[in-house]
Amino acid sequence: QVTLKESGPGILQPSQTLSLTCTLSGFSLSTYGMGVGWIRQPSGKGLEWLANIWWYDDEYYNPSLKNRLTISKDTSSNQAFLKITNVDAADTATYYCARLRRVSHYFDYWGQGVMVTVSS
Amino acid sequence: DVQMTQSPYNLAASPGESVSINCKASKSISKYLAWYQQKPGKANKLLIYDGSTLQSGIPSRFSGSRSGTDFTLTIRSLEPEDFGLYYCQQHNEYPFTFGSGTKLEIK
């Protein structure tokens, strides 16, 4: 059974760095063709794709936030990570991780999301 | 970036009715469009990918179609559990982009 679960700080202050973790189960990011993406959704608004990482370590970022994003993975713990630097109120959102497969680029399994609030 | 224009914003229907939700891409994305269902407290669910391929485990009352850059999600014979938010996503090129969402409500 494929599951993904996000975790994060809940609340942080402007200018800090947001660190998110996605814990994977039922598949491995060391397996050929597997990838994980991060997507966010401000309350009451739509979905915004942020970044992907693939099994062979290739990374892709949304150009609108590229300079602030770093995606990474740890295959030994079967986790993926996202860091966003210099956060502000506009980064307040629910953050999701989701699985992709190389054969296509849709997200076939999602986590339930973690809410992050940026506030002083 | 590919802009995805999704309509309608809101949709009200009764169980048993059929509804359609539309997404238009700002340029060619070939067939590469996915549809997702979003419900509070649940993980987003992939319904359709590649424009018209039904994800495993999704009821056959859901279907997807394409005409050029116009894509349609059709839900026949609505069930109570079908009410929620629906999003399209182009999966043809980076950056992936989503439609603005359609809220399907009970009439």
Tab-separated table of C-alpha atoms in Angstrom:
chain	number	residue	atom	x	y	z
A	1	GLN	CA	0.000	0.000	0.000
A	2	VAL	CA	1.466	3.316	-1.109
A	3	THR	CA	1.263	6.112	1.436
A	4	LEU	CA	2.959	9.462	1.890
A	5	LYS	CA	2.925	11.560	5.033
A	6	GLU	CA	4.079	15.138	5.351
A	7	SER	CA	5.478	16.735	8.471
A	8	GLY	CA	6.571	20.273	9.207
A	9	PRO	CA	6.942	22.954	11.880
A	10	GLY	CA	3.337	24.166	11.909
A	11	ILE	CA	4.245	27.785	12.417
A	12	LEU	CA	7.354	29.827	11.701
A	13	GLN	CA	8.364	33.448	11.502
A	14	PRO	CA	9.011	35.573	8.415
A	15	SER	CA	12.528	35.271	6.961
A	16	GLN	CA	13.027	31.790	8.464
A	17	THR	CA	13.609	28.620	6.469
A	18	LEU	CA	10.754	26.149	6.156
A	19	SER	CA	11.784	22.501	6.317
A	20	LEU	CA	9.293	19.838	5.276
A	21	THR	CA	9.604	16.055	5.355
A	22	CYS	CA	7.683	13.489	3.342
A	23	THR	CA	7.841	9.930	4.692
A	24	LEU	CA	7.166	7.287	2.069
A	25	SER	CA	5.725	3.812	2.459
A	26	GLY	CA	4.965	1.120	-0.093
A	27	PHE	CA	7.543	2.330	-2.594
A	28	SER	CA	11.127	3.527	-2.606
A	29	LEU	CA	12.771	6.565	-4.120
A	30	SER	CA	15.706	4.316	-4.968
A	31	THR	CA	13.528	2.341	-7.391
A	32	TYR	CA	13.810	3.061	-11.092
A	33	GLY	CA	11.125	5.411	-12.323
A	34	MET	CA	9.969	6.751	-8.973
A	35	GLY	CA	9.687	10.400	-8.084
A	36	VAL	CA	8.202	12.656	-5.433
A	37	GLY	CA	6.790	16.103	-5.907
A	38	TRP	CA	5.760	18.914	-3.588
A	39	ILE	CA	2.619	20.952	-4.168
A	40	ARG	CA	1.098	23.652	-1.982
A	41	GLN	CA	-2.328	25.187	-1.535
A	42	PRO	CA	-3.100	28.405	0.337
A	43	SER	CA	-6.358	28.189	2.229
A	44	GLY	CA	-9.314	28.503	-0.129
A	45	LYS	CA	-7.070	28.733	-3.194
A	46	GLY	CA	-5.729	26.466	-5.894
A	47	LEU	CA	-2.804	24.084	-6.176
A	48	GLU	CA	0.729	25.197	-7.036
A	49	TRP	CA	3.444	22.729	-8.041
A	50	LEU	CA	6.770	23.481	-6.352
A	51	ALA	CA	9.386	20.835	-7.133
A	52	ASN	CA	10.095	17.194	-8.103
A	53	ILE	CA	12.942	14.837	-7.352
A	54	TRP	CA	13.546	11.573	-9.196
A	55	TRP	CA	15.126	8.279	-8.227
A	56	TYR	CA	18.379	9.199	-9.957
A	57	ASP	CA	18.574	12.544	-8.114
A	58	ASP	CA	17.398	14.791	-10.944
A	59	GLU	CA	15.549	17.825	-9.608
A	60	TYR	CA	13.011	20.191	-11.139
A	61	TYR	CA	11.743	23.437	-9.662
A	62	ASN	CA	8.984	25.911	-10.298
A	63	PRO	CA	10.836	28.909	-11.785
A	64	SER	CA	8.619	31.296	-9.810
A	65	LEU	CA	10.247	30.086	-6.565
A	66	LYS	CA	13.367	28.359	-7.822
A	67	ASN	CA	15.906	30.455	-5.943
A	68	ARG	CA	14.226	29.685	-2.632
A	69	LEU	CA	13.600	25.952	-3.016
A	70	THR	CA	15.756	22.931	-2.351
A	71	ILE	CA	14.402	19.417	-2.757
A	72	SER	CA	16.314	16.368	-1.576
A	73	LYS	CA	15.875	12.741	-0.548
A	74	ASP	CA	17.292	10.125	1.784
A	75	THR	CA	16.762	6.631	0.420
A	76	SER	CA	17.973	4.987	3.632
A	77	SER	CA	15.070	6.495	5.575
A	78	ASN	CA	12.758	6.567	2.515
A	79	GLN	CA	12.046	10.249	2.895
A	80	ALA	CA	11.935	13.313	0.693
A	81	PHE	CA	12.489	16.863	1.870
A	82	LEU	CA	11.753	20.395	0.799
A	83	LYS	CA	13.320	23.561	2.112
A	84	ILE	CA	11.975	27.037	1.387
A	85	THR	CA	14.168	29.932	2.420
A	86	ASN	CA	13.171	33.425	3.505
A	87	VAL	CA	9.485	32.665	4.022
A	88	ASP	CA	6.781	35.289	4.322
A	89	ALA	CA	3.006	35.323	4.761
A	90	ALA	CA	2.517	34.320	1.122
A	91	ASP	CA	4.063	30.929	1.957
A	92	THR	CA	1.253	30.143	4.390
A	93	ALA	CA	-0.395	27.075	2.903
A	94	THR	CA	-1.052	23.373	3.147
A	95	TYR	CA	1.906	21.538	1.684
A	96	TYR	CA	1.459	18.177	-0.018
A	97	CYS	CA	3.898	15.575	-1.238
A	98	ALA	CA	2.843	13.170	-3.956
A	99	ARG	CA	4.297	10.310	-5.958
A	100	LEU	CA	5.125	10.490	-9.643
A	101	ARG	CA	6.347	7.821	-11.988
A	102	ARG	CA	8.720	8.276	-14.883
A	103	VAL	CA	6.257	6.905	-17.416
A	104	SER	CA	4.226	10.043	-16.937
A	105	HIS	CA	4.108	13.089	-14.761
A	106	TYR	CA	0.836	12.922	-12.957
A	107	PHE	CA	0.608	12.460	-9.195
A	108	ASP	CA	-0.893	9.061	-8.494
A	109	TYR	CA	-0.704	9.084	-4.690
A	110	TRP	CA	-0.854	12.082	-2.371
A	111	GLY	CA	-0.264	12.691	1.295
A	112	GLN	CA	-2.967	14.379	3.337
A	113	GLY	CA	-0.950	17.547	3.614
A	114	VAL	CA	0.594	19.579	6.411
A	115	MET	CA	-0.513	23.096	7.243
A	116	VAL	CA	2.194	25.721	7.591
A	117	THR	CA	1.598	29.245	8.889
A	118	VAL	CA	4.104	32.063	8.557
A	119	SER	CA	3.441	34.694	11.168
A	120	SER	CA	5.351	37.017	13.425
B	1	ASP	CA	4.104	28.377	-18.450
B	2	VAL	CA	0.966	26.595	-19.633
B	3	GLN	CA	-2.121	28.310	-18.251
B	4	MET	CA	-5.018	26.025	-17.401
B	5	THR	CA	-8.437	27.710	-17.500
B	6	GLN	CA	-10.948	25.615	-15.606
B	7	SER	CA	-14.712	26.118	-15.622
B	8	PRO	CA	-17.175	26.396	-14.064
B	9	TYR	CA	-15.982	27.673	-10.704
B	10	ASN	CA	-19.052	26.265	-8.955
B	11	LEU	CA	-21.443	23.556	-9.986
B	12	ALA	CA	-24.591	22.369	-8.215
B	13	ALA	CA	-26.248	19.094	-9.134
B	14	SER	CA	-28.429	16.379	-7.666
B	15	PRO	CA	-27.509	12.735	-7.156
B	16	GLY	CA	-28.212	10.802	-10.325
B	17	GLU	CA	-27.520	13.735	-12.627
B	18	SER	CA	-24.543	14.055	-14.962
B	19	VAL	CA	-22.101	16.965	-14.924
B	20	SER	CA	-19.133	18.152	-16.952
B	21	ILE	CA	-16.101	20.172	-15.903
B	22	ASN	CA	-13.849	21.790	-18.462
B	23	CYS	CA	-10.180	22.715	-18.666
B	24	LYS	CA	-8.573	24.620	-21.504
B	25	ALA	CA	-4.817	24.739	-21.953
B	26	SER	CA	-3.151	27.915	-23.240
B	27	LYS	CA	-1.126	25.845	-25.701
B	28	SER	CA	-0.845	22.260	-26.858
B	29	ILE	CA	-0.259	19.754	-24.079
B	30	SER	CA	-0.977	16.771	-26.308
B	31	LYS	CA	-3.125	14.354	-24.284
B	32	TYR	CA	-1.337	14.969	-20.988
B	33	LEU	CA	-3.999	16.137	-18.596
B	34	ALA	CA	-4.921	14.696	-15.223
B	35	TRP	CA	-8.016	15.192	-13.084
B	36	TYR	CA	-8.038	15.042	-9.286
B	37	GLN	CA	-10.722	15.011	-6.633
B	38	GLN	CA	-10.131	16.845	-3.361
B	39	LYS	CA	-12.170	16.300	-0.206
B	40	PRO	CA	-11.561	17.650	3.305
B	41	GLY	CA	-9.460	15.384	5.494
B	42	LYS	CA	-8.641	12.996	2.656
B	43	ALA	CA	-5.707	12.638	0.325
B	44	ASN	CA	-6.266	14.036	-3.149
B	45	LYS	CA	-7.368	11.302	-5.505
B	46	LEU	CA	-6.193	10.831	-9.087
B	47	LEU	CA	-9.219	10.156	-11.289
B	48	ILE	CA	-8.035	10.419	-14.895
B	49	TYR	CA	-4.624	10.777	-16.548
B	50	ASP	CA	-3.458	11.144	-20.137
B	51	GLY	CA	-6.710	12.950	-20.796
B	52	SER	CA	-8.964	9.906	-20.793
B	53	THR	CA	-7.345	6.986	-18.966
B	54	LEU	CA	-9.233	5.985	-15.851
B	55	GLN	CA	-7.011	5.436	-12.835
B	56	SER	CA	-7.266	1.981	-11.311
B	57	GLY	CA	-10.077	1.723	-8.775
B	58	ILE	CA	-11.981	4.767	-10.025
B	59	PRO	CA	-15.629	4.082	-10.930
B	60	SER	CA	-16.497	4.021	-14.608
B	61	ARG	CA	-19.021	6.848	-14.152
B	62	PHE	CA	-15.964	9.130	-14.380
B	63	SER	CA	-14.660	9.775	-17.870
B	64	GLY	CA	-12.317	12.194	-19.582
B	65	SER	CA	-12.195	13.495	-23.122
B	66	ARG	CA	-10.130	15.861	-25.242
B	67	SER	CA	-10.647	18.094	-28.218
B	68	GLY	CA	-7.448	19.890	-29.096
B	69	THR	CA	-6.533	21.932	-26.039
B	70	ASP	CA	-9.978	21.528	-24.465
B	71	PHE	CA	-10.471	18.780	-21.913
B	72	THR	CA	-13.634	17.622	-20.178
B	73	LEU	CA	-14.269	15.550	-17.092
B	74	THR	CA	-17.734	14.010	-17.119
B	75	ILE	CA	-19.358	12.363	-14.136
B	76	ARG	CA	-22.455	10.335	-14.971
B	77	SER	CA	-25.103	9.403	-12.429
B	78	LEU	CA	-23.658	11.428	-9.563
B	79	GLU	CA	-23.270	9.638	-6.265
B	80	PRO	CA	-23.298	11.487	-2.906
B	81	GLU	CA	-19.588	10.786	-2.455
B	82	ASP	CA	-18.727	12.617	-5.713
B	83	PHE	CA	-19.319	16.052	-4.239
B	84	GLY	CA	-16.148	18.002	-3.575
B	85	LEU	CA	-13.453	19.953	-5.392
B	86	TYR	CA	-12.021	18.942	-8.746
B	87	TYR	CA	-8.753	20.108	-10.293
B	88	CYS	CA	-7.102	19.551	-13.629
B	89	GLN	CA	-3.325	19.443	-14.088
B	90	GLN	CA	-1.257	19.465	-17.245
B	91	HIS	CA	1.502	16.854	-17.063
B	92	ASN	CA	3.077	17.555	-20.434
B	93	GLU	CA	5.821	19.969	-19.452
B	94	TYR	CA	7.480	21.754	-16.576
B	95	PRO	CA	6.369	23.683	-14.645
B	96	PHE	CA	3.311	21.544	-14.012
B	97	THR	CA	0.253	23.739	-13.702
B	98	PHE	CA	-3.208	23.233	-12.278
B	99	GLY	CA	-6.602	24.640	-13.067
B	100	SER	CA	-8.254	26.887	-10.504
B	101	GLY	CA	-10.670	24.218	-9.346
B	102	THR	CA	-14.388	23.444	-9.565
B	103	LYS	CA	-16.546	22.995	-6.483
B	104	LEU	CA	-19.238	20.403	-7.086
B	105	GLU	CA	-22.051	20.855	-4.593
B	106	ILE	CA	-25.297	19.104	-3.839
B	107	LYS	CA	-28.331	20.955	-5.194
